[in-house]
XYZ file of C-alpha atoms in Angstrom:
699
model
C -0.017 -0.011 -0.058
C 1.355 3.373 -0.943
C 1.803 5.794 2.028
C -0.312 8.946 1.917
C 1.825 11.964 2.818
C 0.070 15.063 4.179
C 0.398 18.285 2.332
C 1.339 19.927 5.590
C 3.684 19.240 8.290
C 0.959 18.490 10.876
C 1.282 14.609 10.495
C 3.567 12.396 8.541
C 0.654 10.238 7.248
C -3.007 10.830 6.425
C -5.453 9.133 8.459
C -6.367 5.683 7.258
C -8.339 2.769 8.777
C -5.215 1.300 10.238
C -3.303 4.169 11.848
C -5.807 5.968 14.042
C -3.865 5.585 17.364
C -0.702 7.358 15.800
C -2.736 9.872 13.976
C -4.902 11.046 16.924
C -1.829 11.383 19.123
C -0.089 13.636 16.588
C -3.291 15.732 15.943
C -3.931 15.983 19.661
C -0.526 17.341 20.411
C -0.638 19.845 17.489
C -4.076 21.204 18.478
C -2.668 21.533 22.034
C 0.246 23.487 20.636
C -2.106 25.859 18.793
C -4.377 26.312 21.622
C -7.168 24.627 19.630
C -7.681 21.434 21.792
C -10.447 22.884 24.155
C -12.817 23.312 21.099
C -12.405 19.678 20.180
C -12.452 18.415 23.890
C -15.225 20.483 25.179
C -18.757 19.039 24.795
C -20.412 22.289 25.813
C -22.596 24.272 23.477
C -20.816 27.073 21.638
C -21.586 30.785 22.756
C -24.331 32.461 20.963
C -23.774 35.496 18.558
C -26.566 37.409 20.265
C -25.224 37.043 23.824
C -21.428 37.650 23.292
C -20.353 38.478 19.937
C -16.565 38.591 20.754
C -16.660 35.101 22.418
C -18.685 33.654 19.418
C -16.167 34.937 16.912
C -13.263 33.666 18.772
C -14.955 30.235 19.161
C -15.826 30.338 15.458
C -12.437 30.960 14.501
C -10.801 28.216 16.674
C -13.531 25.759 15.603
C -12.790 26.391 11.878
C -9.047 26.026 12.404
C -9.297 22.829 14.415
C -11.826 21.329 11.916
C -9.504 22.376 9.009
C -6.622 20.624 10.714
C -8.601 17.505 11.113
C -9.961 17.364 7.615
C -6.659 18.098 5.816
C -5.092 15.368 7.755
C -7.526 12.622 6.628
C -7.214 10.538 3.491
C -9.926 11.030 0.840
C -11.612 7.796 1.925
C -11.901 8.887 5.486
C -12.724 12.526 4.531
C -15.859 11.582 2.937
C -17.246 10.548 6.231
C -16.802 14.100 7.795
C -16.610 16.405 4.982
C -20.124 17.932 5.760
C -19.491 18.549 9.404
C -19.481 22.077 10.822
C -18.171 21.196 14.386
C -14.691 19.973 15.114
C -15.864 18.240 18.259
C -18.428 16.131 16.179
C -15.841 15.305 13.451
C -13.475 14.157 16.199
C -15.859 12.031 17.964
C -17.179 10.525 14.688
C -13.571 9.452 13.690
C -13.027 7.991 17.119
C -16.181 5.858 16.973
C -15.350 4.802 13.551
C -11.655 3.949 13.890
C -10.516 3.695 17.499
C -9.673 0.071 18.484
C -12.325 -1.449 20.653
C -11.129 -2.453 24.140
C -13.184 -5.225 25.511
C -14.151 -4.897 29.165
C -14.346 -8.344 30.713
C -16.660 -8.933 33.464
C -14.553 -10.877 35.974
C -17.597 -11.882 37.977
C -19.318 -13.344 34.817
C -16.188 -15.067 33.776
C -15.881 -16.643 37.261
C -19.591 -17.753 37.049
C -18.925 -19.439 33.627
C -15.829 -21.129 34.924
C -17.638 -22.651 37.775
C -20.502 -23.586 35.625
C -18.035 -25.380 33.256
C -16.444 -27.203 36.068
C -19.951 -28.443 37.230
C -20.727 -29.364 33.577
C -17.448 -31.329 32.918
C -18.300 -34.519 34.878
C -21.741 -34.720 33.418
C -20.242 -34.210 29.874
C -17.746 -36.977 30.413
C -20.486 -39.379 31.710
C -22.734 -38.591 28.706
C -19.893 -39.166 26.302
C -19.276 -42.665 27.787
C -23.037 -43.437 27.730
C -23.025 -44.078 31.366
C -26.735 -43.633 32.329
C -26.096 -44.644 36.021
C -23.434 -42.050 36.459
C -25.592 -39.351 34.921
C -28.302 -40.219 37.225
C -26.008 -39.881 40.227
C -24.560 -36.489 39.204
C -28.092 -35.128 38.609
C -29.292 -36.392 42.010
C -26.416 -34.705 43.702
C -27.024 -31.493 41.729
C -30.256 -31.208 39.985
C -29.344 -27.844 38.373
C -26.291 -29.184 36.613
C -28.376 -30.423 33.600
C -29.116 -26.666 32.898
C -25.460 -25.744 32.871
C -23.904 -24.757 29.520
C -20.727 -25.532 27.859
C -19.273 -21.966 27.357
C -17.609 -22.833 24.139
C -20.678 -23.870 22.311
C -23.607 -23.080 24.458
C -24.680 -26.722 24.684
C -26.465 -28.230 27.613
C -26.215 -31.795 28.812
C -29.424 -32.665 26.922
C -27.862 -31.158 23.691
C -24.844 -33.443 24.154
C -26.824 -36.450 24.882
C -28.983 -36.153 21.753
C -25.933 -35.305 19.660
C -24.046 -38.371 20.886
C -27.113 -40.566 20.054
C -27.691 -41.672 23.710
C -31.492 -41.739 23.696
C -32.004 -43.128 27.270
C -29.702 -40.507 28.816
C -31.711 -37.846 26.754
C -35.089 -39.136 28.257
C -33.722 -39.034 31.663
C -32.610 -35.441 31.207
C -35.897 -34.463 29.866
C -37.707 -35.494 33.153
C -38.801 -32.443 35.056
C -38.120 -29.894 32.348
C -40.726 -27.348 31.555
C -41.714 -26.292 27.985
C -39.447 -23.245 28.380
C -36.440 -25.473 29.366
C -36.957 -27.430 26.126
C -36.662 -24.381 23.923
C -32.975 -23.654 25.056
C -30.749 -23.027 21.941
C -26.857 -23.415 21.712
C -24.700 -20.835 20.148
C -25.672 -22.046 16.642
C -29.388 -21.724 17.452
C -30.014 -25.441 17.592
C -32.826 -26.600 19.960
C -33.014 -30.136 21.193
C -35.439 -30.988 18.487
C -33.032 -29.558 15.856
C -30.288 -32.016 17.039
C -32.829 -34.919 17.123
C -33.674 -34.065 13.511
C -29.964 -34.157 12.484
C -29.200 -37.263 14.245
C -32.301 -39.066 13.125
C -33.545 -40.068 16.536
C -37.383 -40.466 16.059
C -37.907 -41.591 19.666
C -36.274 -38.456 21.232
C -37.953 -36.305 18.589
C -41.459 -37.630 19.476
C -40.841 -37.167 23.203
C -39.917 -33.484 22.585
C -42.809 -32.592 20.322
C -45.197 -34.349 22.810
C -43.789 -32.122 25.508
C -43.516 -28.917 23.584
C -45.109 -28.655 20.084
C -43.740 -25.257 19.557
C -40.297 -26.659 18.870
C -41.423 -27.612 15.366
C -41.454 -23.894 14.617
C -38.138 -22.735 16.198
C -35.438 -22.397 13.581
C -31.694 -22.364 13.944
C -29.434 -19.377 13.226
C -29.563 -20.213 9.533
C -33.387 -20.229 9.423
C -33.791 -23.923 9.139
C -36.683 -25.536 11.113
C -36.361 -29.142 12.321
C -38.162 -30.649 9.585
C -36.059 -29.110 6.840
C -32.792 -29.928 8.724
C -33.933 -33.567 9.003
C -34.689 -33.780 5.243
C -31.514 -31.889 4.296
C -29.534 -34.675 6.291
C -31.634 -37.405 4.490
C -32.941 -38.703 7.901
C -35.926 -40.501 6.249
C -37.842 -41.862 9.398
C -37.512 -38.652 11.480
C -38.357 -36.476 8.335
C -41.601 -38.511 7.918
C -42.301 -38.101 11.542
C -41.770 -34.371 11.660
C -43.730 -33.965 8.374
C -46.738 -35.615 9.904
C -46.653 -33.411 12.943
C -45.712 -30.035 11.454
C -48.969 -28.139 10.478
C -49.107 -28.095 6.612
C -50.121 -24.445 6.666
C -46.942 -23.544 8.289
C -45.137 -24.626 5.013
C -47.163 -22.353 2.801
C -45.238 -19.661 0.953
C -46.872 -16.819 2.931
C -45.166 -18.117 6.020
C -41.618 -17.915 4.637
C -39.427 -20.297 2.617
C -39.758 -23.359 4.947
C -42.018 -25.141 2.474
C -40.032 -24.401 -0.536
C -36.764 -25.459 1.189
C -38.448 -28.765 2.202
C -39.579 -29.376 -1.155
C -36.096 -28.756 -2.577
C -34.333 -31.011 0.049
C -36.988 -33.674 -0.361
C -36.137 -33.867 -4.068
C -32.389 -33.849 -3.194
C -32.757 -36.531 -0.741
C -35.035 -38.573 -2.969
C -37.934 -38.550 -0.642
C -40.328 -38.121 -3.446
C -43.446 -39.137 -1.477
C -43.002 -36.014 0.725
C -42.228 -33.817 -2.337
C -45.277 -35.081 -4.254
C -47.598 -34.699 -1.147
C -46.392 -31.137 -0.676
C -46.934 -30.120 -4.382
C -50.337 -31.706 -4.496
C -51.436 -29.853 -1.245
C -49.765 -26.516 -2.089
C -48.784 -26.318 -5.910
C -47.585 -22.693 -5.338
C -44.369 -24.023 -3.686
C -43.120 -25.019 -7.186
C -42.586 -21.410 -8.240
C -42.327 -19.918 -4.674
C -38.717 -18.864 -5.457
C -36.569 -18.101 -8.526
C -33.184 -18.319 -6.802
C -31.032 -21.411 -7.891
C -31.023 -22.622 -4.459
C -34.827 -22.871 -4.167
C -35.425 -23.728 -7.757
C -37.304 -26.947 -7.646
C -37.223 -27.666 -11.343
C -33.498 -27.110 -11.511
C -33.032 -29.297 -8.486
C -35.032 -32.156 -10.264
C -33.158 -31.788 -13.489
C -29.924 -32.249 -11.745
C -30.779 -35.764 -10.675
C -31.104 -37.850 -13.778
C -30.699 -41.015 -12.073
C -34.294 -40.913 -10.612
C -35.845 -40.914 -14.161
C -36.505 -44.120 -16.206
C -34.890 -42.743 -19.304
C -31.497 -42.588 -17.292
C -31.893 -46.045 -15.721
C -29.308 -48.649 -17.046
C -31.392 -51.965 -16.962
C -30.019 -55.193 -18.173
C -32.054 -57.333 -20.495
C -33.816 -59.347 -18.009
C -34.692 -56.243 -16.020
C -36.251 -54.692 -19.048
C -38.440 -57.758 -19.506
C -39.709 -57.684 -15.858
C -39.901 -53.858 -15.497
C -43.253 -53.340 -17.479
C -45.138 -56.133 -15.496
C -44.255 -54.923 -11.976
C -47.274 -53.313 -10.399
C -46.441 -50.328 -8.131
C -48.661 -49.754 -5.275
C -49.492 -46.330 -4.045
C -47.851 -45.541 -0.804
C -50.057 -44.546 2.202
C -50.366 -40.833 3.139
C -47.066 -39.415 4.313
C -49.302 -37.050 6.607
C -50.095 -40.048 8.810
C -46.983 -41.326 10.596
C -47.589 -45.156 11.152
C -44.619 -46.970 12.508
C -44.148 -50.714 11.799
C -45.310 -52.886 14.639
C -45.554 -56.698 15.094
C -42.421 -58.709 15.643
C -43.720 -61.855 13.872
C -44.944 -60.046 10.875
C -41.854 -57.921 10.741
C -39.734 -61.015 10.750
C -41.980 -62.559 7.803
C -41.717 -59.294 5.857
C -38.003 -59.261 6.350
C -37.543 -62.810 5.052
C -39.594 -61.991 1.943
C -37.911 -58.713 1.470
C -34.348 -60.349 1.757
C -35.270 -62.927 -0.858
C -36.696 -60.358 -3.262
C -33.657 -58.304 -2.732
C -31.401 -61.339 -3.254
C -32.973 -62.031 -6.741
C -33.033 -58.384 -7.734
C -36.815 -57.872 -7.736
C -36.988 -55.497 -4.718
C -34.473 -53.138 -6.235
C -36.428 -53.128 -9.489
C -39.643 -52.407 -7.629
C -38.042 -49.526 -5.606
C -36.625 -48.054 -8.720
C -40.020 -48.200 -10.566
C -41.747 -46.670 -7.521
C -39.433 -43.773 -7.561
C -39.889 -43.464 -11.422
C -43.628 -43.204 -10.987
C -43.510 -40.764 -8.130
C -40.947 -38.553 -9.849
C -43.107 -38.594 -13.086
C -46.238 -37.593 -11.039
C -44.316 -34.883 -9.318
C -42.880 -33.591 -12.692
C -46.372 -33.325 -14.140
C -47.738 -31.419 -11.225
C -44.706 -29.036 -11.510
C -45.299 -28.599 -15.189
C -48.991 -27.538 -14.658
C -47.659 -24.664 -12.523
C -45.035 -23.795 -15.175
C -47.887 -23.593 -17.833
C -49.385 -20.560 -16.107
C -46.154 -18.614 -16.842
C -45.544 -16.648 -20.031
C -42.825 -14.900 -21.803
C -40.088 -13.338 -19.634
C -41.482 -15.133 -16.535
C -39.954 -18.396 -17.724
C -36.526 -16.896 -17.511
C -37.170 -14.954 -14.391
C -38.512 -17.975 -12.534
C -35.526 -20.061 -13.524
C -37.367 -22.368 -15.964
C -35.087 -21.806 -18.836
C -32.131 -22.700 -16.679
C -33.790 -25.807 -15.549
C -34.514 -26.877 -19.163
C -31.018 -26.343 -20.310
C -29.771 -28.446 -17.311
C -32.293 -31.124 -18.188
C -30.910 -31.178 -21.729
C -27.370 -31.381 -20.385
C -28.153 -34.260 -18.178
C -30.251 -36.005 -20.724
C -33.532 -36.089 -18.920
C -36.081 -36.831 -21.486
C -39.199 -36.766 -19.206
C -38.664 -33.194 -18.255
C -38.336 -31.905 -21.898
C -41.332 -34.016 -22.979
C -43.581 -32.825 -20.172
C -42.436 -29.199 -20.656
C -43.181 -29.188 -24.307
C -46.514 -30.803 -23.866
C -47.704 -28.058 -21.477
C -45.838 -25.347 -23.232
C -45.289 -26.239 -26.952
C -43.796 -22.884 -27.862
C -40.852 -23.717 -25.673
C -39.400 -25.727 -28.505
C -38.063 -22.507 -29.922
C -36.995 -20.957 -26.632
C -33.436 -20.173 -26.191
C -31.905 -22.274 -23.376
C -28.268 -21.153 -23.171
C -25.895 -19.116 -25.518
C -28.986 -18.468 -27.724
C -29.311 -22.185 -28.334
C -32.675 -23.966 -28.655
C -33.555 -27.245 -26.877
C -32.589 -29.609 -29.789
C -29.582 -27.657 -30.706
C -28.372 -27.848 -27.235
C -29.059 -31.583 -27.270
C -26.541 -31.907 -30.201
C -23.968 -29.791 -28.391
C -24.188 -32.029 -25.364
C -24.555 -35.189 -27.419
C -27.764 -36.319 -25.622
C -29.223 -38.698 -28.188
C -32.408 -39.367 -26.077
C -33.308 -35.648 -26.146
C -32.435 -35.360 -29.932
C -34.526 -38.478 -30.805
C -37.572 -36.504 -29.735
C -37.316 -34.581 -33.083
C -38.590 -37.793 -34.767
C -41.818 -37.828 -32.621
C -42.731 -34.208 -33.320
C -45.399 -32.860 -35.603
C -44.626 -30.273 -38.450
C -42.964 -28.010 -35.806
C -39.826 -30.204 -36.254
C -39.049 -28.429 -39.539
C -38.637 -25.208 -37.826
C -35.949 -26.927 -35.551
C -33.927 -27.918 -38.654
C -33.584 -24.280 -39.855
C -32.496 -22.818 -36.430
C -29.225 -20.979 -36.093
C -27.552 -19.396 -32.938
C -26.081 -15.924 -32.525
C -22.853 -16.974 -34.326
C -24.769 -18.115 -37.392
C -24.002 -21.873 -36.455
C -26.490 -24.179 -37.933
C -27.324 -27.606 -36.338
C -24.656 -29.203 -38.495
C -22.056 -26.809 -37.226
C -23.054 -27.985 -33.689
C -22.562 -31.546 -34.709
C -19.205 -30.578 -36.099
C -17.938 -29.441 -32.659
C -16.177 -31.716 -30.243
C -18.450 -33.424 -27.876
C -18.022 -32.755 -24.204
C -15.417 -34.899 -22.553
C -17.973 -36.578 -20.249
C -19.746 -37.893 -23.263
C -16.645 -38.993 -25.170
C -15.499 -41.089 -22.157
C -18.790 -43.055 -22.339
C -16.943 -45.103 -25.144
C -13.672 -47.016 -24.624
C -11.044 -45.929 -27.127
C -10.494 -42.815 -29.249
C -11.510 -44.695 -32.331
C -15.053 -45.517 -31.170
C -15.307 -41.898 -29.866
C -14.316 -40.791 -33.525
C -16.840 -43.141 -34.875
C -19.674 -41.687 -32.597
C -18.779 -38.287 -33.599
C -19.068 -39.092 -37.238
C -22.373 -40.865 -36.636
C -23.772 -37.645 -35.022
C -22.470 -35.532 -37.922
C -24.002 -37.862 -40.575
C -27.313 -38.045 -38.810
C -27.710 -34.321 -38.557
C -26.598 -33.916 -42.107
C -29.329 -36.212 -43.325
C -32.063 -34.126 -41.625
C -31.085 -30.577 -42.623
C -31.681 -28.919 -45.965
C -28.734 -29.199 -48.455
C -28.460 -25.384 -48.528
C -27.425 -25.473 -44.832
C -24.491 -27.834 -45.642
C -22.353 -25.310 -47.010
C -23.397 -22.502 -44.749
C -20.601 -20.506 -43.117
C -20.666 -19.202 -39.581
C -19.236 -15.988 -38.353
C -15.760 -17.648 -38.349
C -16.095 -18.382 -42.078
C -16.175 -22.198 -41.598
C -18.542 -24.660 -43.137
C -19.664 -27.562 -41.012
C -17.138 -30.037 -42.602
C -14.425 -27.583 -42.011
C -15.410 -26.944 -38.373
C -15.612 -30.901 -37.914
C -12.058 -31.301 -39.374
C -10.526 -28.704 -37.243
C -12.156 -29.585 -33.831
C -11.603 -33.280 -34.257
C -8.143 -33.106 -35.425
C -6.516 -34.415 -32.157
C -9.188 -36.983 -31.656
C -8.513 -38.298 -35.229
C -4.783 -38.584 -34.471
C -5.590 -40.516 -31.087
C -8.039 -42.770 -32.862
C -5.648 -43.812 -35.519
C -2.971 -44.405 -32.902
C -5.516 -46.518 -30.781
C -6.575 -48.579 -33.900
C -2.962 -49.286 -34.954
C -1.897 -50.146 -31.488
C -4.683 -52.496 -30.859
C -4.363 -54.128 -34.498
C -0.700 -54.630 -33.742
C -1.240 -56.417 -30.506
C -3.722 -58.747 -31.872
C -1.628 -59.466 -34.987
C 1.141 -60.768 -32.663
C -1.380 -63.125 -31.004
C -2.711 -64.239 -34.465
C 0.792 -64.726 -35.798
C 1.609 -66.924 -32.889
C -1.445 -69.084 -33.385
C -0.588 -69.502 -37.072
C 2.922 -70.596 -36.203
C 1.767 -73.127 -33.660
C -1.095 -74.549 -35.736
C 1.106 -74.891 -38.889
C 3.761 -76.704 -37.033
C 1.239 -79.058 -35.458
C -0.163 -80.030 -38.665
C 3.158 -81.765 -39.573
C 3.968 -83.070 -36.142
C 0.894 -85.034 -35.338
C 0.472 -86.618 -31.910
C 1.642 -90.337 -31.971
C 3.729 -89.782 -34.995
C 3.592 -91.419 -38.412
C 3.646 -95.158 -39.569
C 7.227 -95.678 -41.025
C 6.069 -98.053 -43.653
C 3.144 -96.140 -45.236
C 3.805 -92.562 -43.774
C 0.428 -91.977 -42.470
C -0.386 -90.880 -38.921
C -0.588 -93.829 -36.485
C -3.932 -92.669 -35.027
C -5.525 -91.713 -38.336
C -8.591 -93.706 -37.661
C -9.231 -92.470 -34.081
C -12.056 -89.997 -33.593
C -9.892 -87.831 -31.461
C -7.261 -87.461 -34.240
C -10.005 -86.272 -36.770
C -10.987 -83.685 -34.080
C -7.448 -82.615 -33.934
C -6.833 -82.234 -37.670
C -10.129 -80.402 -38.230
C -9.578 -78.071 -35.090
C -5.982 -77.344 -36.421
C -7.121 -76.417 -39.842
C -9.787 -74.120 -38.442
C -7.604 -72.452 -36.072
C -4.928 -71.874 -38.745
C -7.543 -70.448 -41.324
C -9.359 -68.241 -38.514
C -6.068 -66.814 -37.331
C -4.773 -66.115 -40.832
C -8.071 -64.188 -41.454
C -7.684 -62.213 -38.246
C -4.057 -61.343 -39.155
C -5.176 -60.155 -42.661
C -7.999 -58.043 -41.131
C -5.545 -56.520 -38.561
C -3.179 -55.750 -41.335
C -5.875 -53.998 -43.339
C -6.639 -51.749 -40.378
C -3.169 -50.392 -40.514
C -3.849 -48.847 -43.964
C -7.473 -47.814 -43.480
C -8.763 -44.470 -42.396
C -12.520 -44.831 -42.440
C -13.720 -44.644 -38.822
C -17.390 -44.770 -39.535
C -17.765 -48.278 -40.973
C -14.653 -49.834 -42.588
C -12.285 -49.738 -39.547
C -14.787 -50.935 -37.099
C -15.966 -53.825 -39.430
C -12.438 -54.951 -40.084
C -11.763 -54.876 -36.246
C -15.050 -56.961 -35.653
C -14.127 -59.473 -38.241
C -10.367 -59.766 -36.830
C -11.457 -60.108 -33.277
C -14.078 -62.636 -34.119
C -11.748 -64.746 -36.182
C -9.229 -64.414 -33.433
C -11.578 -65.667 -30.731
C -12.750 -68.477 -32.989
C -9.017 -69.512 -33.798
C -8.322 -69.507 -29.989
C -11.256 -71.799 -29.270
C -10.342 -74.065 -32.239
C -6.736 -74.142 -30.862
C -7.766 -75.151 -27.486
C -10.020 -77.975 -29.164
C -6.939 -79.209 -31.005
C -4.943 -79.200 -27.749
C -7.526 -81.233 -25.935
C -7.822 -83.736 -28.843
C -4.130 -84.122 -28.814
C -3.987 -84.833 -25.097
C -6.642 -87.427 -25.395
C -4.738 -89.202 -28.081
C -1.412 -89.014 -26.095
C -2.721 -89.921 -22.614
C -4.917 -92.787 -24.088
C -8.108 -91.658 -22.343
C -6.686 -91.214 -18.971
C -9.119 -88.562 -17.800
C -7.813 -88.068 -14.347
C -4.629 -86.496 -15.952
C -6.156 -84.972 -19.079
C -8.882 -82.951 -17.430
C -6.708 -81.017 -14.812
C -4.115 -80.207 -17.579
C -6.932 -78.869 -19.904
C -8.440 -76.807 -17.162
C -5.063 -75.170 -16.302
C -4.089 -74.507 -19.859
C -7.511 -72.864 -20.460
C -7.224 -70.296 -17.727
C -5.080 -67.822 -19.505
C -6.883 -68.322 -22.807
C -10.247 -67.828 -21.132
C -8.897 -64.669 -19.341
C -7.889 -63.283 -22.706
C -11.353 -63.785 -24.232
C -13.152 -62.439 -21.216
C -11.098 -59.255 -21.142
C -11.362 -58.650 -24.807
C -14.990 -59.977 -25.602
C -16.686 -56.751 -24.184
C -14.643 -54.696 -26.566
C -15.960 -56.776 -29.414
C -19.464 -56.428 -28.241
C -19.060 -52.514 -27.730
C -17.672 -52.332 -31.253
C -20.497 -54.314 -32.793
C -23.264 -52.286 -30.961
C -21.635 -49.013 -31.853
C -21.298 -49.944 -35.441
C -24.514 -51.751 -36.164
C -26.736 -50.677 -33.404
C -27.921 -47.034 -34.092
C -28.448 -44.701 -31.222
C -30.940 -42.672 -33.368
C -34.694 -43.780 -33.307
C -36.009 -42.540 -36.637
C -39.209 -44.648 -36.135
C -40.206 -43.125 -32.884
C -43.961 -42.712 -32.448
C -45.674 -39.301 -32.569
C -45.797 -37.994 -28.975
C -46.845 -34.382 -29.631
């Protein structure tokens, strides 16, 4: 910081926020030397002109001189606070109140009282920490008032500590004899006993507290969170349901603050969709109660794609079972009904464990969430349909839609378009429309919705952004890293990028294929420039993969070629034919050897062809599929030939043959298991289109 030098010799430095002590001492001494300090120090009223003109003029001169000294010794920042003052005394006092270091005066008696209170609290605190109920009872019996003592560091009482430590029995003991006022005690962070019970998820303690003092439901902590919202924010499911059943629903309405909106947001984040749905059904206004990102319910929902069916990753057998699972409606969440009955609970537990073991329970739970989320979304969209124009942006709906596109949440886009069809052309981000954003984020599920639109889809194809980029330009840009990494290997990533470009190219008008953006680039030129590095990495990946598999194929060729001329058992010296030529095992050996040789030769030729090809869309993946399939086939045939040779050599001694075959199969099996997923991925990526052109009309 540069030092401010005064334009006079009064002080060495102008007054700043950090040098008041030095400055005030210098100014005081100067004013004393100039016989001006009495004007600054005296709190009495100045003499009146009518009463004593000479005294008044003398005072006025001294006051002006003292005020001038003070003002010219201040930095511009400080001068702004006193430049309008007429009295030197007022200016001096104002600067002192602003800049004089505060000297805290400690109350020795209060400190001593706190110290004694802490010493009384310490043994009880240790007993609670150990969970020793008997010791707690003894301490309270000897000093009943100790349970009201506080820890001076955090303001906690013994009951705070017991609830926070999860000792419910001790908490119940401490609650005995407490009045309703005693139960409303808050620690230094504003936490009541019920707040801590909500945080720790202790339903029993929470129930006891509410029964003794229902007013605890309304007392918030220093951050403004009531116990219900705190429990939901901590994902304490049981205590959240209990507190939701006891908190009057009217208290959660928007006119009573943000409690209801906060509960709705945290219920969505904690995946308590039964509470969220119940809230929205009772008070739909909560959906749009706030436009801030923290309280934006639609934005919160769009950031959790895993709760939607479109984002669920179901295996084939789960896709068969999912449609036939019947989801029962859950009981009202406003009526808290704890589970009772030990025998029925055991039976329910056995059935639940069995269904969980076979995977049905997880599938049922997933579908229940999907159904609840869809119902919640439909209720929310009904509220959004009441908005118009600029309100969509002001209420954060446009941001939520853009997030839904980025996350690939199809359900949100579908429901929003159904209740608000004009949103198809709405700008979500950077002047991009919904389906253009879907191309940018490479969300094929969102993009496929185009095929189910009515005639309005043609307006989508002609859309451009603020930089004159068409849909094809967007497809020519490099995909986000998170989308690229969904595929293994740069070659498959390059193939997927080409598939996107070709698909969009087939939809737009030919006149847009050569349109130039503001940078003067056509879509093809933009694609080439933005994918230059990925192309290089893809070529390297393909060549390295082909080279590795070529080595394996060449090794199999060498072994199988040599095995054909050194047959097991040798040849008959008289006629030159193999000794075991008439054995079935020998015929299996010869056929397997020939198949392995031909298959491995085919794979090697395919891999060599990869080294000279550059077509990532079809040619390269097809050669890799043929090469890998032939290699796997040759490995299987080689193992069969090995087994047949062992059978011939060991003359049917299975107790030796079988263990040898099993041991020899381990490395080969591991190789196939490790590489087979790659073959499947390449096949699906090449021949299984991600675009659904035959999608049914949905709008």
